[in-house]
Amino acid sequence: MINSLRTTASNPLTLLESTSTLKELHQIHAQLIVSGHLRHPRLLAKFVSLLALSQNTPHHLPYSRKILNHSPSSPTTFALNNLIRAHSKPPFNPLQAFNFYSQILHSPSLSPDNFTFTFLVRASAHLTSAAIGAASHAAALKRGHADDPHVQSSLIHMYSSFRSSTACHRLFEGIQDPDVVMQTAMIGAYAASGDIDVARKVFGEMPHRDAIAWNAMIAGYSHVGRCREALELFSAMQGESVSVSEATMVSVLTACAQLGALDQGRWAHAYIQKKRIQLTVTLGTSLIDMYSKCGSVDRAMEVFKAMPEKNVYTWSSAMSGLAMNGAGKQCIEVFELMEKEELEPNEITFVSVLRGCSIVGLVDRGLEYFDLMKSKYGIEPWPEHYGCMVDLYGRAGRLEEALQFIKSMPSKPHSGAWGALLNACKIYRNIELGELALSKILEIETMNDGAYVLLSNIYADFGNWKGVCSVRELMKAKGVRKEPGCSVIEVSGLVHEFFVGDKSHPMYQEIEVMLGEINWKLKLAGYAAKTNEVLFDIEEEEKENALIWHSEKLAIAYGLIALKEGVTVRIVKNLRVCWDCHDWTKFISKVFGREIIVRDRNRFHHFKDGVCSCKDYWRVRLEGFNELLLGKFSIVQWARVNLSYHSRKYINSGVYLKLGQKKERKSEIKDRSIPLAPPRPSDARVPPDHHLTHGVPSDHHLKPGVPPDHHLTPEFCQTTT
DNA sequence: CTAGGGTTAG
């Protein structure tokens, strides 16, 4: 060390680049004092700046502050600018930047320059207070630096981070000749506020687009969930031979993850390797996320294990991936490993572990972590953590304790907490609590379609058709419409999209034949008998409903046609899988010897050999079945209580038992003359963003004279929460 | 001697 110092005595500052320990830093500092270097304000400034900006050595910044405060000569603007700069990005406190700014102001020989404001505005963007940001802007104006192009683009970025698109717009309009950087900042600003089409307009009108502009546009599409366009733009980018970077691939992977497009994601991974794009922590984390959300946890964990450097995002991503794929125990293991490595978990890490505990029903462990969060890490629980705890207790059937958790929340419970309770009420058939939960949710957000559907399902579980009707009435009165079910499947790189009852796929004929074959085989296996006979015996209007296939059934059937034997069928669905489809898929996995992975709104279902990875944990508990059968109730009564509407419909229709239920139910159904048809896919609020390979779905089964039964189609029994 | 825009987990 000393030797190397001597040899580089002419410029000891170059040593800083390879310095990481505090001891080495002390040695260099001592050497600079001895040699008299630090008496020169210029060199002192350089030393301080280098220290402040040295990456991956967080202890250098506080050290540089100390040197500056204790040096005999007063600091220069250059040094202070660089300290502001160092504090303009996390993990350092951006508020500190203002101390250095005021140091410039209070020093009679110094005044802030265009660099000062560029850095100060950048620091302001990381604050939560838009007022401080505006004050930085005002100061720049007052000192005559607001016209500087660097300051201007930082200002757009800052207002964008405050979600103030009007401020961005005003600023941008005032610039006569905006350059690429400002335009790119505006793309980011419009994308952040959801005006992606306006962003695209800016992008389209740019005379010159560099790689970062492309990245910003692709990221914008990914951000708002327009994944197909993100991927299209990515291929356009390659066509223009713009250089692809880490940031590009992160957005591409995010798009693949949202789509659940494993093939595309794999391709992107291979592309990264082929182009030798450096696998940074951020990129690695995106890969983990992509593989997890495409149902390929094993690959996700491979990437995770291979990463030499990880951060909280990486760990949290791995944990949440395991949790959503049903691997709760592994999720907990990863958390324990993280603790062992003495990495500091954050709020989101705890959301992930708690979900892991929830999915495998480890209530006590979850409670332990909830307490640990506060006691060991000093993290105040967010509403989301309470939501996890409600879910944890709720899924375990401990509804009262779940309610107590809601009541213990320090602030007003959010709809997610009540939603978790409502979900538990559906599983454990608790009408009173369910009604309470729904009313609370509706106080907060009136348009939550999933909440209405869940409560309606609870009523349906009890055969309470009046309740079902009243929910539908309420939805109609409030103008709430249920999101249409939609499933997608990727076949040789193309994403095929199916809506409920959708006949518009070019291969629909073949799909229908396949569905017939499936039903025939499942019948032999002891399953299909129900549905088939139902189709025979039910009334005309019901028959029409029974023929409406859920979107995942269509997608799975297509997958069986289009995918080679042995290839896993992967489905991504926008809503939750219904009970009937869940059973149907379990049977297929056994009868056809096919692995099927369904990603629904909340989690993955890995079907293999007739079993699902979710262990049916979200379903109605059936333990009481035998007891009920043996005496107290008839099977129809049992079914009324235990089965969801359309499963019960098969039984009630008299195929199995003719116990007079049918007539009674019929008349009740006739009563509910609510002409609320399921929303047409074509005018869905937000059309799901999947690759439409076959045009707009047909809606011929939704013609105006929809029978009143329509709103109780099986699809309605699927929830969106 | 310093600079602006794009990227990760619920």
Short mmCIF file of N, CA and C in Angstrom, two decimals, chain A residues 591-643:
data_model
loop_
_atom_site.label_atom_id
_atom_site.label_comp_id
_atom_site.label_asym_id
_atom_site.label_seq_id
_atom_site.Cartn_x
_atom_site.Cartn_y
_atom_site.Cartn_z
N VAL A 591 -55.58 -37.86 -17.06
CA VAL A 591 -56.05 -38.69 -18.18
C VAL A 591 -55.16 -38.52 -19.41
N PHE A 592 -54.74 -37.28 -19.68
CA PHE A 592 -53.92 -37.03 -20.87
C PHE A 592 -52.42 -37.10 -20.55
N GLY A 593 -52.10 -37.32 -19.28
CA GLY A 593 -50.70 -37.38 -18.89
C GLY A 593 -49.96 -36.10 -19.26
N ARG A 594 -50.61 -34.99 -19.06
CA ARG A 594 -50.06 -33.71 -19.51
C ARG A 594 -49.89 -32.78 -18.31
N GLU A 595 -48.76 -32.13 -18.25
CA GLU A 595 -48.62 -31.10 -17.23
C GLU A 595 -49.28 -29.83 -17.72
N ILE A 596 -50.06 -29.23 -16.87
CA ILE A 596 -50.73 -27.98 -17.26
C ILE A 596 -50.44 -26.95 -16.18
N ILE A 597 -50.01 -25.79 -16.60
CA ILE A 597 -49.74 -24.73 -15.63
C ILE A 597 -50.66 -23.55 -15.95
N VAL A 598 -51.46 -23.19 -14.99
CA VAL A 598 -52.37 -22.06 -15.20
C VAL A 598 -51.96 -20.93 -14.25
N ARG A 599 -51.67 -19.80 -14.83
CA ARG A 599 -51.44 -18.62 -13.99
C ARG A 599 -52.75 -17.86 -13.94
N ASP A 600 -53.34 -17.75 -12.77
CA ASP A 600 -54.56 -16.94 -12.70
C ASP A 600 -54.22 -15.60 -12.08
N ARG A 601 -55.24 -14.88 -11.68
CA ARG A 601 -55.02 -13.53 -11.22
C ARG A 601 -54.09 -13.47 -10.00
N ASN A 602 -54.14 -14.51 -9.19
CA ASN A 602 -53.39 -14.47 -7.94
C ASN A 602 -52.16 -15.35 -7.90
N ARG A 603 -52.26 -16.49 -8.50
CA ARG A 603 -51.18 -17.46 -8.33
C ARG A 603 -51.14 -18.47 -9.46
N PHE A 604 -50.24 -19.41 -9.30
CA PHE A 604 -50.11 -20.46 -10.29
C PHE A 604 -50.79 -21.74 -9.82
N HIS A 605 -51.28 -22.47 -10.76
CA HIS A 605 -51.76 -23.82 -10.49
C HIS A 605 -50.95 -24.75 -11.39
N HIS A 606 -50.15 -25.59 -10.76
CA HIS A 606 -49.39 -26.58 -11.53
C HIS A 606 -50.12 -27.91 -11.43
N PHE A 607 -50.70 -28.31 -12.53
CA PHE A 607 -51.47 -29.55 -12.53
C PHE A 607 -50.61 -30.70 -13.05
N LYS A 608 -50.56 -31.75 -12.26
CA LYS A 608 -49.79 -32.92 -12.70
C LYS A 608 -50.38 -34.16 -12.04
N ASP A 609 -50.56 -35.20 -12.83
CA ASP A 609 -51.10 -36.48 -12.32
C ASP A 609 -52.36 -36.29 -11.49
N GLY A 610 -53.21 -35.40 -11.90
CA GLY A 610 -54.47 -35.24 -11.22
C GLY A 610 -54.41 -34.42 -9.95
N VAL A 611 -53.25 -33.82 -9.68
CA VAL A 611 -53.11 -33.04 -8.45
C VAL A 611 -52.69 -31.61 -8.83
N CYS A 612 -53.13 -30.65 -8.03
CA CYS A 612 -52.72 -29.27 -8.28
C CYS A 612 -51.83 -28.77 -7.15
N SER A 613 -50.82 -28.00 -7.54
CA SER A 613 -49.86 -27.49 -6.55
C SER A 613 -50.52 -26.61 -5.50
N CYS A 614 -51.67 -26.04 -5.81
CA CYS A 614 -52.30 -25.16 -4.83
C CYS A 614 -52.99 -25.97 -3.74
N LYS A 615 -53.00 -27.27 -3.90
CA LYS A 615 -53.59 -28.18 -2.92
C LYS A 615 -55.04 -27.81 -2.60
N ASP A 616 -55.67 -27.18 -3.56
CA ASP A 616 -57.09 -26.80 -3.43
C ASP A 616 -57.35 -25.96 -2.20
N TYR A 617 -56.31 -25.27 -1.77
CA TYR A 617 -56.42 -24.56 -0.50
C TYR A 617 -57.46 -23.45 -0.54
N TRP A 618 -57.71 -22.94 -1.73
CA TRP A 618 -58.63 -21.83 -1.85
C TRP A 618 -60.08 -22.29 -1.97
N ARG A 619 -60.26 -23.62 -2.00
CA ARG A 619 -61.61 -24.12 -2.24
C ARG A 619 -62.39 -24.32 -0.96
N VAL A 620 -63.67 -24.57 -1.16
CA VAL A 620 -64.50 -24.87 -0.01
C VAL A 620 -63.97 -26.13 0.65
N ARG A 621 -63.86 -26.10 1.95
CA ARG A 621 -63.41 -27.30 2.66
C ARG A 621 -64.51 -28.34 2.62
N LEU A 622 -64.15 -29.56 2.36
CA LEU A 622 -65.17 -30.58 2.17
C LEU A 622 -65.20 -31.62 3.29
N GLU A 623 -64.50 -31.33 4.37
CA GLU A 623 -64.35 -32.35 5.41
C GLU A 623 -65.70 -32.87 5.93
N GLY A 624 -66.68 -32.00 5.97
CA GLY A 624 -67.95 -32.40 6.57
C GLY A 624 -68.79 -33.31 5.70
N PHE A 625 -68.28 -33.62 4.54
CA PHE A 625 -69.11 -34.33 3.56
C PHE A 625 -69.69 -35.64 4.10
N ASN A 626 -68.83 -36.50 4.59
CA ASN A 626 -69.30 -37.82 5.01
C ASN A 626 -70.35 -37.74 6.10
N GLU A 627 -70.06 -36.89 7.05
CA GLU A 627 -70.98 -36.74 8.17
C GLU A 627 -72.35 -36.29 7.67
N LEU A 628 -72.31 -35.33 6.77
CA LEU A 628 -73.57 -34.81 6.26
C LEU A 628 -74.32 -35.88 5.49
N LEU A 629 -73.55 -36.65 4.74
CA LEU A 629 -74.16 -37.66 3.90
C LEU A 629 -74.82 -38.73 4.76
N LEU A 630 -74.23 -38.97 5.90
CA LEU A 630 -74.70 -40.09 6.72
C LEU A 630 -76.01 -39.82 7.43
N GLY A 631 -76.46 -38.64 7.47
CA GLY A 631 -77.72 -38.54 8.18
C GLY A 631 -78.38 -37.19 8.11
N LYS A 632 -77.68 -36.20 8.58
CA LYS A 632 -78.39 -34.96 8.84
C LYS A 632 -79.00 -34.33 7.58
N PHE A 633 -78.29 -34.43 6.46
CA PHE A 633 -78.77 -33.74 5.27
C PHE A 633 -78.82 -34.68 4.08
N SER A 634 -79.59 -34.32 3.14
CA SER A 634 -79.54 -35.02 1.86
C SER A 634 -78.38 -34.46 1.06
N ILE A 635 -78.00 -35.19 0.03
CA ILE A 635 -76.88 -34.71 -0.77
C ILE A 635 -77.19 -33.39 -1.44
N VAL A 636 -78.48 -33.21 -1.76
CA VAL A 636 -78.82 -31.95 -2.40
C VAL A 636 -78.65 -30.79 -1.42
N GLN A 637 -79.04 -31.05 -0.20
CA GLN A 637 -78.82 -29.99 0.80
C GLN A 637 -77.34 -29.74 0.98
N TRP A 638 -76.60 -30.83 0.98
CA TRP A 638 -75.16 -30.67 1.11
C TRP A 638 -74.62 -29.85 -0.06
N ALA A 639 -75.13 -30.23 -1.23
CA ALA A 639 -74.66 -29.54 -2.42
C ALA A 639 -75.03 -28.06 -2.38
N ARG A 640 -76.23 -27.81 -1.88
CA ARG A 640 -76.67 -26.41 -1.81
C ARG A 640 -75.71 -25.60 -0.97
N VAL A 641 -75.24 -26.23 0.08
CA VAL A 641 -74.37 -25.50 0.98
C VAL A 641 -72.94 -25.45 0.46
N ASN A 642 -72.53 -26.54 -0.16
CA ASN A 642 -71.11 -26.67 -0.44
C ASN A 642 -70.66 -26.35 -1.85
N LEU A 643 -71.52 -26.48 -2.78
CA LEU A 643 -71.04 -26.34 -4.14
C LEU A 643 -71.30 -24.95 -4.70
#
